PDB file of C-alpha atoms in Angstrom:
ATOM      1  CA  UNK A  20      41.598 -54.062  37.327  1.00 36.00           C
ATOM      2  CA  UNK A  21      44.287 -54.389  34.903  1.00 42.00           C
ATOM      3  CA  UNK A  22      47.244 -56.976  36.131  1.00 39.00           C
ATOM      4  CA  UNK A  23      51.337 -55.988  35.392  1.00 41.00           C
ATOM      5  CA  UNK A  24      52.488 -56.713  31.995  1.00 42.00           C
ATOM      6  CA  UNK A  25      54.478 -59.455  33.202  1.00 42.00           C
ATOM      7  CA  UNK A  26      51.091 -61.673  33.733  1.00 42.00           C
ATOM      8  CA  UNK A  27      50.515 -61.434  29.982  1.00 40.00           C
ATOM      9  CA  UNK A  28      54.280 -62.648  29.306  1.00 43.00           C
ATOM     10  CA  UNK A  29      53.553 -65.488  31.393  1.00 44.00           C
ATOM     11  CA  UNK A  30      50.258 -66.411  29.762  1.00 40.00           C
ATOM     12  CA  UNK A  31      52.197 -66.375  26.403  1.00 40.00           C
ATOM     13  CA  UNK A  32      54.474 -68.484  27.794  1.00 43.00           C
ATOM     14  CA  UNK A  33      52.005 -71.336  28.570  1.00 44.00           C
ATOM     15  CA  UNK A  34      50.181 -70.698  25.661  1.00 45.00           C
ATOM     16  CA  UNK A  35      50.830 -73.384  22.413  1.00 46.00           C
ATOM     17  CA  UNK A  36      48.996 -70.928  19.610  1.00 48.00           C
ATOM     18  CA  UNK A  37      51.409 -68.085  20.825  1.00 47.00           C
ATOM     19  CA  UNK A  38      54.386 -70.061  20.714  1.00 52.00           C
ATOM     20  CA  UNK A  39      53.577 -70.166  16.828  1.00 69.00           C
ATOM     21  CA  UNK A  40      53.506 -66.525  15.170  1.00 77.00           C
ATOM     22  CA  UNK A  41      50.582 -66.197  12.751  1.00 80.00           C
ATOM     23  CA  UNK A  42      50.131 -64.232   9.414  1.00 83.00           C
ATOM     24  CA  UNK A  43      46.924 -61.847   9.774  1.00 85.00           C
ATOM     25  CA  UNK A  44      45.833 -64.462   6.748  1.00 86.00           C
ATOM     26  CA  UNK A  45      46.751 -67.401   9.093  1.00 85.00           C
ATOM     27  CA  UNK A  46      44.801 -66.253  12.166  1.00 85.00           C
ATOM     28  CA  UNK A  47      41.888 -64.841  10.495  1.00 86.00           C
ATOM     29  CA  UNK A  48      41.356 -68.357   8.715  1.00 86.00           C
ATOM     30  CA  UNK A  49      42.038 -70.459  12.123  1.00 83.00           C
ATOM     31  CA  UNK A  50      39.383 -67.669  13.977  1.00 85.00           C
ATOM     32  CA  UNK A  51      36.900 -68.105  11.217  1.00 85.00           C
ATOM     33  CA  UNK A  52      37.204 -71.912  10.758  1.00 83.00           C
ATOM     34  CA  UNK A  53      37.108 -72.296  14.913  1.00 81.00           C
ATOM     35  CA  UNK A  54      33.803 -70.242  14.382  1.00 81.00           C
ATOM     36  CA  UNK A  55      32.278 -72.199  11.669  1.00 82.00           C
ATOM     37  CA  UNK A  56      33.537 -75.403  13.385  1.00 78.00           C
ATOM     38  CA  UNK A  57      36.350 -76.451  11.174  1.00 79.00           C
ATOM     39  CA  UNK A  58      38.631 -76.828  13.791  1.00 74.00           C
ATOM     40  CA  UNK A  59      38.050 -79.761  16.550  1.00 71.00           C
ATOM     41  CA  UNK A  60      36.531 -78.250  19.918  1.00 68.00           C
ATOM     42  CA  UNK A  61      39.420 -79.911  21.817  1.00 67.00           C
ATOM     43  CA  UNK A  62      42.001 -77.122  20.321  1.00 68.00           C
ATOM     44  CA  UNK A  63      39.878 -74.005  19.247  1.00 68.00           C
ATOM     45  CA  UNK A  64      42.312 -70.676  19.273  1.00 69.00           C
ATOM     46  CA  UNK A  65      42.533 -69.618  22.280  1.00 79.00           C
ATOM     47  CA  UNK A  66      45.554 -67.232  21.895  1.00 81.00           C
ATOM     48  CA  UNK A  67      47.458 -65.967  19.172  1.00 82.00           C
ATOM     49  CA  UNK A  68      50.444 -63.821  18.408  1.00 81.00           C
ATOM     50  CA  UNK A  69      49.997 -61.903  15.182  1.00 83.00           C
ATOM     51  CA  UNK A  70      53.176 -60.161  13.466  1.00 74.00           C
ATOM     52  CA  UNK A  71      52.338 -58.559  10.026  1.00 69.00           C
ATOM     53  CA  UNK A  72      50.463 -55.606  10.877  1.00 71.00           C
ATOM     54  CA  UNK A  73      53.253 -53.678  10.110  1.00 66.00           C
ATOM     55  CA  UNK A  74      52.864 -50.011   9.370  1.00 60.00           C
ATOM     56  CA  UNK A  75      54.861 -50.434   6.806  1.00 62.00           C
ATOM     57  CA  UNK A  76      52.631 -52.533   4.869  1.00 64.00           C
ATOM     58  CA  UNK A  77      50.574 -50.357   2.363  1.00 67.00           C
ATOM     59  CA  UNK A  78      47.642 -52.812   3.578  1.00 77.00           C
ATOM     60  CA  UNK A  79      48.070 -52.564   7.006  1.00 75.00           C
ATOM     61  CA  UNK A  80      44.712 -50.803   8.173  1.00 81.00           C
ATOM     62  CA  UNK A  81      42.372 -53.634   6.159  1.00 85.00           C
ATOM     63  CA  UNK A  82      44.424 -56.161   7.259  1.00 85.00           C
ATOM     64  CA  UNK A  83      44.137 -54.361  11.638  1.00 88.00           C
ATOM     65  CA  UNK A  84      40.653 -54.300  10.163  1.00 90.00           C
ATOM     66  CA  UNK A  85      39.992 -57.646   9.285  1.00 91.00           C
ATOM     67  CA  UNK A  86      41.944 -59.272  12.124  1.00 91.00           C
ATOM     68  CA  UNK A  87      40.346 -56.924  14.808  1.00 93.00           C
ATOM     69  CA  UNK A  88      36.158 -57.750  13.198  1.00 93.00           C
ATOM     70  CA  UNK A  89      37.161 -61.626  13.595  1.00 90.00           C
ATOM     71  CA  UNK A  90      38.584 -60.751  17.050  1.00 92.00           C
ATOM     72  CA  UNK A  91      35.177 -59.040  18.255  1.00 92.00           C
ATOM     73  CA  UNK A  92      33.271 -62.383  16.898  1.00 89.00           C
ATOM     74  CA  UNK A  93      35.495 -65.145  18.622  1.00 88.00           C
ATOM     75  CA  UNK A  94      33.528 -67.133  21.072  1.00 83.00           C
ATOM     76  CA  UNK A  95      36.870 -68.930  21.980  1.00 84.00           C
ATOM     77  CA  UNK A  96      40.207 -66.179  21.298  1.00 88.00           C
ATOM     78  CA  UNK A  97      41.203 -64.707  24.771  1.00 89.00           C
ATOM     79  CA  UNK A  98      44.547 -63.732  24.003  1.00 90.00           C
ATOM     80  CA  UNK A  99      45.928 -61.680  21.635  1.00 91.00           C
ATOM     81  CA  UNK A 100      49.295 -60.668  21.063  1.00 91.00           C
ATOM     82  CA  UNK A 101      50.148 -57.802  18.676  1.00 91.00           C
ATOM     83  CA  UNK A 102      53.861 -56.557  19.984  1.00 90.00           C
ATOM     84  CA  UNK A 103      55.854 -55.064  17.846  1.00 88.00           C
ATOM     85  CA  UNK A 104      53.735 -54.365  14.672  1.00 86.00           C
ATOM     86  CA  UNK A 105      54.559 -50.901  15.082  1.00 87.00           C
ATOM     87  CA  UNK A 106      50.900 -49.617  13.437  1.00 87.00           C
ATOM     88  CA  UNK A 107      50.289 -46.991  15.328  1.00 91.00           C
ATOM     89  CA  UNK A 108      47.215 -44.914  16.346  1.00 93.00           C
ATOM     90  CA  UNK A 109      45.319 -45.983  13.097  1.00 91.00           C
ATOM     91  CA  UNK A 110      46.121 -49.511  13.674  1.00 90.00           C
ATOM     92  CA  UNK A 111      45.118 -49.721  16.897  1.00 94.00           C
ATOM     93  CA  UNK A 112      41.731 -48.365  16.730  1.00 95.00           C
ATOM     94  CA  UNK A 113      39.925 -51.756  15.346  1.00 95.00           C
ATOM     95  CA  UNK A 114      41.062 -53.114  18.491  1.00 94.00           C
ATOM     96  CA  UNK A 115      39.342 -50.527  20.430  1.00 96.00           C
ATOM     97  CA  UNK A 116      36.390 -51.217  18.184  1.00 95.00           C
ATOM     98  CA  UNK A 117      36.229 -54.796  18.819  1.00 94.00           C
ATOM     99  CA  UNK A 118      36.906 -54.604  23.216  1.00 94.00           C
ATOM    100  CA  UNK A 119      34.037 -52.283  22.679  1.00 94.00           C
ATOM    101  CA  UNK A 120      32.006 -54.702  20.564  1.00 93.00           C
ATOM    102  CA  UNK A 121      32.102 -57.369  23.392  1.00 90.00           C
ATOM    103  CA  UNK A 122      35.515 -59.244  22.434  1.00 89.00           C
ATOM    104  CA  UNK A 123      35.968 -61.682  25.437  1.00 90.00           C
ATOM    105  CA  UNK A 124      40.028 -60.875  25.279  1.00 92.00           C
ATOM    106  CA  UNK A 125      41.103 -60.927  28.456  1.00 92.00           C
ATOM    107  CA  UNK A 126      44.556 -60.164  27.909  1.00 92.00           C
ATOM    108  CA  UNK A 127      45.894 -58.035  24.980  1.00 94.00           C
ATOM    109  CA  UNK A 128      49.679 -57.255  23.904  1.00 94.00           C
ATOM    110  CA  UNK A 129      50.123 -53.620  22.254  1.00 94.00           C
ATOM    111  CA  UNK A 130      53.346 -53.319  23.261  1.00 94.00           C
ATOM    112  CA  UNK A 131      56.029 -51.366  20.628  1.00 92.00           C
ATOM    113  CA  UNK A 132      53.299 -49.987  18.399  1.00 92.00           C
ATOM    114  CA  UNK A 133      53.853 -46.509  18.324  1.00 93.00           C
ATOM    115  CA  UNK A 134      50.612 -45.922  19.815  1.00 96.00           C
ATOM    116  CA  UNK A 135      50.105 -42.548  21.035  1.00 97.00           C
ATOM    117  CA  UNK A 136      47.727 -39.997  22.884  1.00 96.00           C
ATOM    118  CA  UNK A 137      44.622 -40.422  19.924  1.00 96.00           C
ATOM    119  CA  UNK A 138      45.271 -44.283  20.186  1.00 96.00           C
ATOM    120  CA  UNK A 139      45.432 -44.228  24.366  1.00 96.00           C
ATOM    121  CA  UNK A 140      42.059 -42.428  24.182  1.00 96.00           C
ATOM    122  CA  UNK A 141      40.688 -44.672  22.160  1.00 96.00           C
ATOM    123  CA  UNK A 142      41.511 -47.736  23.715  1.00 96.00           C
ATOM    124  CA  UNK A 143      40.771 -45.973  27.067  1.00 96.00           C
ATOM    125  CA  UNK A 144      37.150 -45.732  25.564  1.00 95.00           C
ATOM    126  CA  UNK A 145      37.022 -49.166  24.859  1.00 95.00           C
ATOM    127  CA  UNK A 146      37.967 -50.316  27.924  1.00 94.00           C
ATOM    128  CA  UNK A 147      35.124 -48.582  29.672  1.00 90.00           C
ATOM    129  CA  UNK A 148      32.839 -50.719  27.644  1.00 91.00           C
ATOM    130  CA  UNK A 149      34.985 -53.836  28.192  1.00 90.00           C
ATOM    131  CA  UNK A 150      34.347 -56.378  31.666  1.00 87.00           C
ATOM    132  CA  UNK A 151      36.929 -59.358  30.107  1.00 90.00           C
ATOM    133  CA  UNK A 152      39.969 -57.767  29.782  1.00 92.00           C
ATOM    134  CA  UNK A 153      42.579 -57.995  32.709  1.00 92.00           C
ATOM    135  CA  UNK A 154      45.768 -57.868  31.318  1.00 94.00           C
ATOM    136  CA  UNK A 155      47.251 -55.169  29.007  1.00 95.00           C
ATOM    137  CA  UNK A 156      50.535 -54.291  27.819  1.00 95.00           C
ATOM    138  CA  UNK A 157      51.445 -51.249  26.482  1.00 96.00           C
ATOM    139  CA  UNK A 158      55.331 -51.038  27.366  1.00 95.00           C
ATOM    140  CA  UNK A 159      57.372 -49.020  24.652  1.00 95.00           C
ATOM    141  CA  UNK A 160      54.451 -46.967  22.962  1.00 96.00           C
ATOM    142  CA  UNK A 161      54.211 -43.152  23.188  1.00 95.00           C
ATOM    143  CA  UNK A 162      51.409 -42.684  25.195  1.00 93.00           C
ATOM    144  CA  UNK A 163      52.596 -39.635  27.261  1.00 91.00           C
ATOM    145  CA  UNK A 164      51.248 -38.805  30.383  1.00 94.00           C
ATOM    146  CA  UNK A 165      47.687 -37.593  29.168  1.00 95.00           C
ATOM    147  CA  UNK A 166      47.529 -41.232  27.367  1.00 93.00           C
ATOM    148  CA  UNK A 167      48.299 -42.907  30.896  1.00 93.00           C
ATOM    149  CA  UNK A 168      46.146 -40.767  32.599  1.00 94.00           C
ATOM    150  CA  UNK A 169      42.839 -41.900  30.224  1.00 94.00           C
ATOM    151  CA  UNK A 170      43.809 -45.263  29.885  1.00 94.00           C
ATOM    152  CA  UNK A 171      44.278 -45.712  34.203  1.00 92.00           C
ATOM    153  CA  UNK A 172      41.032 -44.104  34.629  1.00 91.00           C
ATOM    154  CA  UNK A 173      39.110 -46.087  32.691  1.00 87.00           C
TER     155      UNK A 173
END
């Protein structure tokens, strides 16, 4: 069951890696050195907020790419938080990929992403495949009702 939006505010809140906001660059290196054991086991990224995977960007679907296949491979990363990148449907879908891949996220910020009715059902098929994930926000996309609607049933 997923919880209100306002538990994944509060587990940003506690969280030290989300109080810092990380380049795609940044957190894909911290993700890949926590996996090859770069980083020491007493702070491995646990959460992260990520803010350049703007739609804007001419790169932005390798670089919602890239994140998202480091995502699905972290033993340790069970927050993410992507508010406010604003990439859409297309941007969105590597996410969807990697809940579906076995991510362990257990709480995941889309809000203000312009996602819409192909992204809802796309996440809404992840989710089906997904046990971790408890907590996801979604506030200010433009989901519609049909987008809801597949995204509460699953």
């Amino acid at each position: 069951m997923l919880l209100p939006s306002a538990s994944v505010q509060d587990l940003i809140a506690k969280s030290g890696d989300l109080a810092h906001r990380w380049t795609v660059e940044q957190a894909i290196e911290r993700l890949a050195a926590s996996a090859e054991g770069r980083l020491p086991s007493t702070h491995p990224p646990v959460a992260l907020t990520v803010y350049d995977v703007s739609a804007r960007s001419a790169d932005a679907l390798a670089k919602a790419e890239a994140l998202a296949d480091h995502v699905a491979c972290s033993p340790t990363l069970v927050t993410l938080d992507l508010s406010g990148n604003k990439f859409g449907c297309a941007g969105v879908r590597p996410f969807a990929g990697a809940l579906a891949a076995g991510a362990r996220l257990t709480a995941l910020d889309l809000a203000e992403n312009r996602i819409a009715l192909a992204g809802a059902q796309a996440l809404a098929d992840a989710l089906g495949r997904t046990a971790s994930l408890t907590m996801l926000e979604l506030r200010a996309n433009a989901l519609a009702d049909a987008g809801a609607y597949a995204i509460a049933r699953a």
